[in-house]
Amino acid sequence: MRSYAHRVCILALCLSAHCFASEVLRVGKDAQLIAVTHDPGRTWTANQRVCILQRAQEVACGTVLKSTPKGAVVRLDSANQDVMAGDKVVGKAATSTGALLAPSQKRSQTPNAPATARVRRKRSFNVTVGAAMGTYYFYPVAAFNFAFLPHFSVGFGGSFLTARATGTTIVNLSGIGILGNLAYFSKGHHQGLWIQAGGGLQSFSATGGASGPESASSLMVFATAGWRHQFDFGLNFGAGAGASLIPDPNLQTINASLFGMRPLLIIDAGFAF
């Protein structure tokens, strides 16, 4: 009976320690400053080294900047988008000796082991297809984007435009564009608040005019702001609104209403890898 009660007490202590283990409470926007809770058996102190674990794998380490009765503020050695609220926090010595890891967990502690499935991967490349809409026009767009920093990407792509313009006769207008853009994402790597600006060259051709077919080119600039949501497996959706400016290419027989400053709405779907 005594042995059974002793085992129950040990189990209760283990469960209590597991439930109240130190963990990440909040991650800053820069993905480098984090708030962590204290361990029930210790209080983090300034300049102490700690590491973040996911499934017993060390994903980031940092230094305690400030300790309060409720927790501590830690600066990671470098920004890490994988760190999330709820991740386990241990002292640096514990991760190097394995003292806080179960024997079954130690063998999976390798530098290149995959992180937990709930952690969103850093996906540098994103291919999108969608549509741009505005006053008097609608056209499909496609783009390839590369995240060169956690919150910034550059991209290039193309567009195809068709419209009808009024003049002495009804004229069919088509345009092909080559565009580049610079984008900012608040949550990093093609997700969150989405602000982009760019421009390129549009080539137009008109048929049906009194003087016959003609063509001309014009520069285009645009700016939009919106939101992009990305799922863990890479699929993402974006929507943004803004404005575009296409100077009149001076086609001789038409007066196309789509030229000049116009409102712009972009909706697209992409896949990041």
Phi, psi and omega in degrees: 000317180296320180296320180295316179296323179297317179295321179297319179296318179297316179298319179297318178297319179296315180295320179296317180295324180291318184291329186247022178295155179296137181212165177289127180265320182205147178245130181290165181297332180277000179059024179233323175268128180227154174254135182230155176273161175282152172282144181300335182261001181203162175238126180295140180241158181304141179073004177283143180269132178228160178228153179258131180245143171227115186053045177068013179251131179285119182249341180194153176226160180195189184237137178290121178271321185208141179240135178234169179301333183265344182171201183215157175255128184239136172258118178290155181300329176206157179302137183220109182289346182281336182292132183226158175301136181101346178294148182284144179239129179225163175292151182302320181297327182293323181286332181280331181262341182078014186297331182263005182255143176290153181304324181290340181271335185296323185290342178267003184275080179237150185301328186258011181291146181292145179282173180301151187294336182280354180273129181283126181290154174279111183247112188279331186250142180218124178252126184234150171226142181187206183219147174245134183229146178197187179297119176076005181210159178208129180208146178284150178224153175218143184210154175239125184237144179234124179275105181270347172222162182306329184243005184228146176218155172241153182206167175214156181187194182221166178217155177228126187238139172226142180199168174245135181242146181262141178196219176294333174220173175282122184243133175272128183243134176229153181212143176239131183235149172243119190235150172233156181210157171237129186231149175242138179233124186293328182261003177082150173049062171065043178205147178099201177304132190236113178237125182219154176215149181188192181182181181174203183241132177247131177252125184247147172223143182233136177231151179100356179285163182297328182265009177092182181298146175210162181217158179196164180236156180207148173286157176222137173231151181208160176211135180219160174221142181187212184223140175234127178250130180240132176275163185300331183271005172110337179294136180216154180231140180227148175216134181210157179227150180183225182211155176230153177231118176236104178300147180298122180284002176063049169293137193288324190257001185226161173233090187277127184285347182283347182280159184097197179276124182224150174294154185220135175233129180240129174230128181210167175232143183218173174226124181259142180212000000 
